[in-house]
Amino acid sequence: MEGEGLLVRKIRSGVVIDHIPPGRAFTMLKALGLLPPRGYKWRIAVVINAESSKLGRKDILKIEGYKPRRRDLEVLGIIAPGATFNVIEDYRVVEKLRLKLPEVSQGVLRCPNPTCITRKEREKAVSKMVLVSHDPPAYRCVYCGTTVRGEEIHDLISP
Amino acid sequence: MAGNPFKGRDVISITDFTRGDLELLFIEADNIESRAKSKPLEGKVVALAFFEPSTRTRLSFETAVKRLGGSTLLISGEEAISVAKGENLADTITMLDSYADAIVIRHRYEGAALYAAEVAEKPVINGGDGRQHHPTQAMLDLYTVYRLFGSVDGLTYGVLGDLRYGRAASSFILGLTLFKPRHIYLVSPPQLRARREVLEVLEELGIPYTEVEKLQDVLGELDVLYVTRIQKERIPDPREYESLKGSYRVTLDLLESSAKETLKVLHPLPRVDEIDFSVDNSKYQAYFLQARLGVKVRMALLSLVMGG
C-alpha cells in the first residue's frame, strides 16, 4: 500500500482490499451492497488511481468495522482477480488472501438468459456458473449453457 | 445387464453420454423387440410430465412404456395441472417422484430437466427443454443414421433450418461430436445460426464444420440432410418469424438435380412446409423411418435406465 498512508490512515478492524485494477473499486462496493444508503453503516475509504509499482495504477478500498461474508471473496474474485484481501484486527493484518476467479459461482452470478430455469421467480433453482476461461474470464451456466464473458460478467453479480 | 452405464441414470443432455454408451443403446434398440416380450417394466410407472405441448415425443414415450409392460402417469399442458394455479416445478416434481419410478419431462425453460433431476430421486429423462436439449431425439436421429449407413462416422452432414432456437438441431449437432463426422454443414439464415456455445463445442473437439446460407451450395456433398422447421413459438419477435418462415424448402426437383443418389433426408417432425410432399415417396425420404425407430430407441433407453 505504498504511498497511500498519506491519503488514508490505518483502520482498527475491517478489511482492506488492495491492488484493485483502476476503476473497479466502485464496482466492488456496488456488488457488496456497500453503496449508500446501506454503505453509511461503515466508514469506507476509497482510493482511486493510486500509484502502484505492480499495476502502474490501482484502486484501494478500506472498510472499517466490516465483517466479510463468505460470498464476498467469490464476488470480489470475479471483479478483481489478483487483488489482495486483508482482514484487519486491532490494526494488524490477521488474514491475507489473493483474490481469484472462482471455479464455480453458485448463487452469485445471475444467468442473463431470461428463459433459464434459474430466472423463473417462483423456482428455488440457484444459478450455477462454471469458469470456462481465465483470460478473458468466461463463465457458462450449468443449466442453460449460456456463456458470459469479460466486463459483462460484473453486471450479472447479484447484490 | 452387467456394466450398464444407463441404470438409474438421469438423461439430460446428449453430451452426458459417450460414444460407447450410445453404441450400447443402439445394440439394445436392435434387440428391443425380443427383450420387450419379457415385459421389463411390468409393475413400473413412468410419469410423463409435459409442461409444454407435444404430440410425437409424448406418444412415442407412452408407446415405449406400454410396449415394455409399464404404465404411464400423464400430465400434459400447463392449464391442466397445478402449475397453472401457482405451484412451482420443484413441488410438482417432488409429487411425481413419490408416485412414479421415472419421470420424463418436457418444459419450455432451459435447464428445467437438470433442475428436475436435482429435485427428484428417481431417474429424470429430458423430453426437451427450451431451445437447448432434446437428448432422446438426438439418440433416435443418430440411431437412424446408424441403421441407414451402418455407421455414424465418416459421413458429411447438412443440418438445415433453425439452428439457434431449435433444440432438435442443437442436440443432433452435439450428438455428432461423439462420433467422427467427415464434415458438418450448418445451413441457416443468418438470424438463425447455431449458438456460440454449440459452435464452441465443435471447435474444442476439432469437428470440421462450415456455416452456409444456401443449401444448394453444399447439397451435392451431403450423405445426410437433417431438416428442421422454423418454430414460431421459439422466436421472440413475431415479425422476425414472418420474415424467416418458408426461407428454405426441400423439393424432389432440388434433390434430383443436386443430391447424391444415396442422400437421406431426416426431420424430427412435425414439418410445416420445409419438405415438400413430393419427397415423401422418394428414395431420399428417411423421416418416417426415423419416427418409427424413435419408439424402439426410447424403449431401449427406458429398458436400460429402469430395467436390469
XYZ file of C-alpha atoms in Angstrom:
467
model
C 0.000 0.000 0.000
C 2.891 2.215 -0.909
C 2.381 5.920 -0.507
C -1.270 5.533 0.344
C -0.631 6.290 4.029
C -0.576 9.879 3.037
C -4.154 9.594 1.866
C -5.924 7.387 4.416
C -4.921 6.362 7.908
C -4.770 2.759 9.150
C -8.001 1.118 10.271
C -8.564 -0.640 13.575
C -10.666 -3.553 12.260
C -12.311 -4.395 8.985
C -10.977 -5.176 5.542
C -8.506 -3.593 3.193
C -8.619 -4.586 -0.453
C -5.505 -3.601 -2.330
C -4.172 -3.923 -5.872
C -7.616 -3.471 -7.389
C -7.388 -2.698 -11.100
C -8.188 1.012 -11.543
C -11.866 1.712 -11.944
C -13.086 -1.421 -10.151
C -13.374 -0.092 -6.585
C -16.912 1.231 -7.074
C -17.902 -1.956 -8.896
C -16.800 -3.816 -5.777
C -18.742 -1.568 -3.431
C -21.833 -1.921 -5.559
C -21.507 -5.724 -5.737
C -21.031 -5.923 -1.966
C -24.086 -3.747 -1.450
C -21.981 -1.079 0.282
C -23.036 1.959 -1.696
C -25.201 4.425 0.259
C -27.583 4.275 1.972
C -26.540 0.806 3.266
C -22.898 1.795 2.976
C -23.348 4.524 5.599
C -23.154 1.808 8.257
C -19.384 1.627 7.737
C -16.563 4.075 7.362
C -15.288 3.471 3.850
C -12.187 4.911 2.251
C -11.955 4.657 -1.492
C -8.656 5.415 -3.141
C -8.904 5.764 -6.889
C -5.998 5.626 -9.269
C -3.219 5.405 -6.694
C 0.284 4.769 -7.952
C 1.349 1.157 -7.909
C 4.689 -0.408 -8.697
C 2.920 -3.630 -9.747
C -0.032 -2.328 -11.721
C 1.001 1.214 -12.622
C -2.301 2.423 -11.198
C -4.635 0.789 -8.743
C -7.646 1.330 -6.532
C -7.760 0.590 -2.819
C -10.725 0.029 -0.515
C -10.679 0.262 3.271
C -13.864 -0.648 5.068
C -13.739 -0.055 8.788
C -15.836 -2.320 11.002
C -16.871 -4.596 8.128
C -17.012 -8.326 8.758
C -16.612 -10.153 5.446
C -19.242 -12.665 4.420
C -18.352 -15.991 2.822
C -19.647 -14.929 -0.607
C -17.563 -11.715 -0.582
C -14.406 -13.488 -1.699
C -16.281 -15.034 -4.601
C -17.848 -11.725 -5.614
C -14.588 -9.797 -5.337
C -12.620 -12.544 -7.044
C -14.870 -12.205 -10.076
C -14.390 -8.432 -10.186
C -10.680 -8.206 -9.416
C -8.732 -11.465 -9.617
C -5.231 -10.829 -8.341
C -6.236 -8.158 -5.820
C -5.324 -8.752 -2.177
C -7.912 -9.042 0.554
C -6.672 -8.230 4.037
C -8.654 -8.823 7.199
C -7.607 -6.354 9.887
C -7.993 -6.772 13.621
C -6.518 -4.352 16.165
C -4.564 -2.562 13.400
C -2.881 -5.800 12.307
C -3.384 -7.980 9.226
C -4.700 -11.299 10.578
C -5.535 -12.832 7.218
C -4.248 -12.018 3.757
C -5.726 -13.620 0.684
C -5.116 -13.266 -3.027
C -8.471 -12.956 -4.816
C -9.056 -15.304 -7.727
C -11.803 -16.167 -10.166
C -13.945 -18.848 -8.509
C -14.059 -22.121 -10.465
C -17.766 -22.370 -9.674
C -20.041 -19.480 -8.823
C -23.215 -20.530 -7.083
C -25.936 -18.009 -6.390
C -23.671 -15.045 -7.151
C -23.768 -14.632 -10.930
C -27.269 -14.277 -12.348
C -27.753 -16.037 -15.709
C -28.608 -13.421 -18.370
C -30.849 -15.830 -20.300
C -34.475 -14.887 -19.458
C -35.709 -18.406 -20.262
C -33.198 -20.149 -17.996
C -34.901 -22.062 -15.170
C -32.809 -20.104 -12.645
C -34.573 -16.909 -13.765
C -38.019 -18.249 -13.006
C -39.080 -16.350 -9.916
C -41.089 -18.999 -8.145
C -38.466 -21.716 -8.541
C -35.762 -22.346 -5.993
C -33.174 -23.161 -8.653
C -29.955 -21.379 -7.678
C -27.805 -20.125 -10.518
C -24.588 -22.057 -11.040
C -21.905 -20.839 -13.404
C -18.638 -22.616 -14.081
C -15.412 -20.924 -15.129
C -14.553 -21.916 -18.704
C -11.828 -19.369 -19.460
C -9.462 -17.325 -17.286
C -8.319 -14.739 -19.786
C -10.605 -13.203 -20.787
C -12.788 -14.560 -17.988
C -15.840 -16.517 -19.118
C -18.497 -18.404 -17.188
C -21.013 -20.906 -18.525
C -24.427 -21.523 -16.956
C -24.738 -25.145 -15.891
C -28.495 -25.094 -16.512
C -28.858 -23.419 -19.885
C -25.336 -23.336 -21.313
C -25.278 -19.554 -21.772
C -21.730 -18.205 -21.684
C -20.866 -14.743 -20.350
C -17.539 -13.028 -20.878
C -15.348 -10.153 -19.766
C -16.856 -6.998 -18.308
C -20.385 -8.277 -18.948
C -19.845 -10.681 -16.035
C -19.712 -7.825 -13.497
C -23.218 -6.699 -14.419
C -24.540 -10.146 -13.543
C -23.462 -10.166 -9.901
C -26.493 -10.432 -7.655
C -26.393 -7.770 -4.916
C -27.055 -56.267 -17.768
C -23.503 -56.155 -16.401
C -21.863 -52.756 -16.503
C -24.979 -50.998 -17.747
C -23.969 -47.310 -17.710
C -27.593 -46.166 -18.072
C -29.035 -47.869 -14.982
C -30.770 -45.396 -12.679
C -29.263 -42.510 -14.575
C -30.714 -39.118 -15.486
C -30.807 -38.345 -19.200
C -30.373 -34.588 -19.518
C -28.057 -33.839 -22.453
C -26.720 -35.971 -25.286
C -23.237 -34.812 -24.291
C -23.583 -36.542 -20.917
C -23.017 -39.783 -22.794
C -20.045 -41.367 -24.503
C -19.831 -42.967 -27.882
C -19.658 -46.330 -26.114
C -22.873 -45.579 -24.202
C -24.684 -44.797 -27.449
C -23.336 -47.876 -29.176
C -24.710 -49.944 -26.308
C -28.046 -48.157 -26.725
C -28.044 -48.943 -30.458
C -27.457 -52.645 -29.774
C -30.248 -52.610 -27.209
C -32.543 -50.917 -29.749
C -31.645 -53.576 -32.355
C -32.770 -56.275 -29.929
C -35.530 -54.491 -28.066
C -38.457 -56.291 -29.645
C -37.337 -59.666 -28.358
C -36.497 -58.172 -24.960
C -39.889 -56.459 -24.728
C -41.587 -59.861 -24.574
C -40.358 -60.302 -21.015
C -42.097 -57.010 -20.054
C -39.128 -55.444 -18.250
C -41.231 -52.501 -16.998
C -44.068 -54.583 -15.608
C -45.324 -53.006 -12.376
C -43.357 -49.812 -13.066
C -44.875 -46.366 -13.523
C -43.367 -43.656 -15.712
C -44.602 -40.096 -15.193
C -44.854 -38.129 -18.421
C -44.662 -34.524 -17.262
C -45.244 -32.499 -20.391
C -45.413 -28.877 -19.322
C -45.151 -27.849 -22.957
C -47.381 -29.152 -25.751
C -46.040 -32.194 -27.581
C -47.695 -34.930 -29.532
C -44.958 -37.023 -31.098
C -42.494 -37.212 -28.229
C -45.250 -37.843 -25.691
C -46.914 -40.574 -27.758
C -43.550 -42.117 -28.554
C -42.669 -42.362 -24.849
C -46.156 -43.555 -23.961
C -45.979 -46.293 -26.591
C -42.474 -47.273 -25.479
C -43.519 -47.625 -21.810
C -46.612 -49.647 -22.660
C -44.760 -51.993 -25.011
C -42.354 -52.730 -22.179
C -45.258 -53.620 -19.878
C -45.212 -50.438 -17.779
C -47.887 -47.846 -17.168
C -47.850 -44.074 -17.517
C -48.963 -41.161 -15.427
C -49.600 -38.232 -17.682
C -49.696 -34.540 -17.009
C -49.982 -32.516 -20.126
C -50.407 -28.825 -20.760
C -49.849 -26.267 -18.043
C -53.519 -25.334 -17.889
C -54.468 -28.817 -16.791
C -52.125 -29.013 -13.849
C -51.366 -27.268 -10.630
C -48.650 -25.153 -12.211
C -51.445 -23.013 -13.591
C -52.628 -22.490 -10.021
C -49.208 -21.300 -8.959
C -47.442 -24.495 -7.936
C -43.791 -24.432 -8.849
C -41.908 -27.036 -10.847
C -39.951 -28.321 -7.855
C -43.143 -29.151 -5.923
C -44.721 -30.851 -8.946
C -41.588 -32.952 -9.491
C -41.412 -33.868 -5.794
C -45.000 -35.088 -6.005
C -44.350 -37.123 -9.163
C -41.176 -38.536 -7.644
C -43.250 -40.162 -4.937
C -45.688 -41.711 -7.419
C -43.507 -42.875 -10.299
C -40.367 -44.916 -10.954
C -39.060 -42.476 -13.548
C -40.041 -39.049 -14.828
C -39.970 -37.847 -18.425
C -40.125 -34.059 -18.516
C -40.682 -31.548 -21.267
C -40.532 -27.881 -20.376
C -40.219 -24.561 -22.131
C -37.407 -23.274 -19.884
C -33.787 -24.228 -20.449
C -32.343 -26.184 -17.560
C -35.737 -27.398 -16.325
C -34.780 -31.055 -16.803
C -31.494 -30.690 -14.929
C -33.292 -28.850 -12.128
C -35.959 -31.584 -12.003
C -33.201 -34.197 -11.804
C -31.713 -32.363 -8.819
C -35.098 -32.360 -7.091
C -36.092 -35.957 -7.904
C -34.538 -39.121 -6.570
C -35.883 -41.217 -9.443
C -34.308 -41.021 -12.907
C -35.353 -37.985 -14.945
C -35.370 -38.163 -18.731
C -35.354 -34.906 -20.640
C -38.050 -34.902 -23.291
C -36.901 -31.461 -24.468
C -36.207 -28.288 -22.504
C -36.385 -24.833 -24.022
C -34.140 -24.326 -27.004
C -31.374 -26.385 -25.511
C -31.556 -30.154 -25.241
C -33.580 -32.984 -26.685
C -31.311 -35.934 -25.971
C -33.699 -38.757 -26.843
C -34.405 -37.109 -30.199
C -30.656 -36.983 -30.858
C -30.344 -40.630 -29.823
C -33.005 -41.718 -32.278
C -31.577 -39.472 -35.008
C -28.125 -40.989 -34.601
C -29.621 -44.475 -34.444
C -31.460 -43.824 -37.715
C -28.175 -42.808 -39.370
C -26.519 -45.924 -37.926
C -29.320 -48.103 -39.329
C -29.208 -46.448 -42.748
C -25.435 -46.288 -43.230
C -24.105 -48.882 -40.768
C -22.092 -46.130 -39.051
C -22.372 -42.537 -37.905
C -18.701 -41.890 -38.714
C -17.202 -40.630 -41.950
C -20.355 -39.038 -43.352
C -20.984 -35.494 -44.483
C -23.939 -33.915 -42.740
C -26.059 -30.900 -43.527
C -28.175 -29.531 -40.689
C -30.730 -27.142 -42.112
C -33.140 -24.699 -40.528
C -33.426 -23.024 -37.169
C -30.106 -23.858 -35.566
C -30.438 -21.085 -32.983
C -33.673 -21.868 -31.197
C -34.327 -25.430 -32.383
C -33.327 -27.919 -29.712
C -33.509 -30.960 -32.014
C -30.917 -29.414 -34.341
C -28.620 -28.390 -31.455
C -28.834 -31.820 -29.854
C -28.181 -33.561 -33.174
C -25.099 -31.415 -33.820
C -23.827 -32.067 -30.287
C -24.590 -35.780 -30.694
C -22.454 -35.899 -33.840
C -19.491 -34.664 -31.799
C -19.432 -38.035 -30.032
C -18.608 -39.638 -33.393
C -16.305 -38.749 -36.278
C -18.316 -36.959 -38.949
C -16.353 -36.069 -42.080
C -17.890 -32.594 -42.166
C -20.935 -30.782 -40.830
C -22.532 -28.009 -42.856
C -24.703 -25.744 -40.751
C -27.246 -24.312 -43.179
C -29.442 -21.484 -41.924
C -30.486 -17.885 -42.448
C -28.017 -15.541 -40.659
C -30.545 -14.799 -37.887
C -30.895 -18.485 -37.033
C -27.256 -19.549 -36.942
C -26.146 -22.052 -34.320
C -25.492 -20.563 -30.888
C -21.975 -19.742 -29.865
C -21.865 -22.382 -27.135
C -22.689 -25.108 -29.676
C -20.015 -23.874 -32.101
C -17.513 -23.738 -29.241
C -18.051 -27.450 -28.609
C -17.374 -28.212 -32.295
C -14.226 -26.099 -32.161
C -12.990 -27.555 -28.878
C -13.325 -31.066 -30.281
C -11.906 -30.242 -33.698
C -15.041 -31.278 -35.607
C -14.857 -29.786 -39.128
C -17.847 -27.559 -39.832
C -18.889 -24.725 -42.103
C -21.738 -22.256 -41.728
C -23.555 -21.612 -45.006
C -26.739 -19.823 -46.027
C -27.757 -21.705 -49.160
C -28.449 -25.430 -49.223
C -27.741 -25.524 -52.961
C -24.094 -24.650 -52.300
C -23.417 -27.868 -50.363
C -26.253 -30.276 -51.197
C -24.167 -32.351 -53.607
C -21.666 -33.232 -50.879
C -24.143 -34.459 -48.288
C -24.821 -38.012 -47.133
C -27.409 -36.885 -44.562
C -29.596 -33.796 -44.726
C -31.195 -33.079 -41.337
C -34.040 -30.618 -41.840
C -35.761 -28.744 -39.024
C -38.644 -26.324 -39.073
C -38.557 -22.732 -38.021
C -40.508 -22.830 -34.772
C -42.812 -19.899 -34.289
C -43.024 -20.493 -30.543
C -39.265 -20.137 -30.038
C -38.668 -16.926 -31.964
C -39.194 -13.997 -29.608
C -40.199 -11.464 -32.268
C -43.274 -12.403 -34.373
C -42.113 -10.079 -37.184
C -38.846 -11.982 -37.340
C -40.741 -15.255 -37.674
C -42.812 -13.872 -40.534
C -39.667 -12.822 -42.377
C -37.990 -16.218 -41.870
C -40.737 -18.763 -42.386
C -40.524 -20.506 -45.677
C -36.984 -19.243 -46.231
C -35.960 -22.692 -47.422
C -37.792 -25.610 -48.947
C -36.543 -29.066 -49.872
C -38.269 -30.370 -53.005
C -37.843 -33.537 -55.029
C -36.694 -31.464 -58.013
C -33.948 -29.911 -55.926
C -32.782 -33.282 -54.612
C -32.863 -34.939 -58.037
C -30.909 -32.106 -59.601
C -28.137 -31.797 -56.998
C -28.079 -34.510 -54.321
C -26.174 -37.774 -54.186
C -28.265 -40.810 -55.078
C -27.671 -42.148 -51.586
C -28.607 -38.961 -49.680
C -31.084 -39.471 -46.851
C -33.324 -36.707 -45.548
C -34.136 -36.694 -41.842
C -36.557 -34.442 -39.969
C -37.629 -34.624 -36.307
C -41.222 -33.802 -37.353
C -43.656 -32.185 -37.400
C -42.843 -30.397 -40.624
C -44.630 -27.332 -41.890
C -43.573 -26.588 -45.438
C -39.815 -27.090 -45.349
C -40.010 -30.522 -47.011
C -42.323 -30.782 -49.969
C -44.719 -33.755 -50.000
C -43.105 -34.808 -53.283
C -40.104 -36.063 -51.278
C -42.249 -38.467 -49.213
C -42.302 -41.303 -51.715
C -38.738 -40.865 -52.920
C -35.583 -42.825 -52.111
C -34.322 -39.814 -50.162
C -37.049 -39.830 -47.520
C -35.987 -41.286 -44.166
C -38.055 -39.216 -41.722
C -40.883 -41.699 -41.359
C -38.379 -44.451 -40.618
C -36.813 -42.048 -38.100
C -40.182 -41.576 -36.351
C -40.737 -45.333 -36.271
C -37.303 -46.020 -34.847
C -37.975 -43.408 -32.174
C -40.178 -45.799 -30.246
C -37.534 -48.532 -30.370
C -34.816 -46.183 -29.139
C -36.993 -44.915 -26.295
C -37.908 -48.484 -25.387
C -34.196 -49.342 -25.348
C -33.408 -46.304 -23.223
C -36.185 -46.947 -20.692
C -35.209 -50.580 -20.542
C -31.585 -49.673 -19.809
C -32.403 -46.916 -17.312
C -35.158 -48.761 -15.426
C -34.545 -52.405 -16.180
C -31.936 -54.859 -15.012
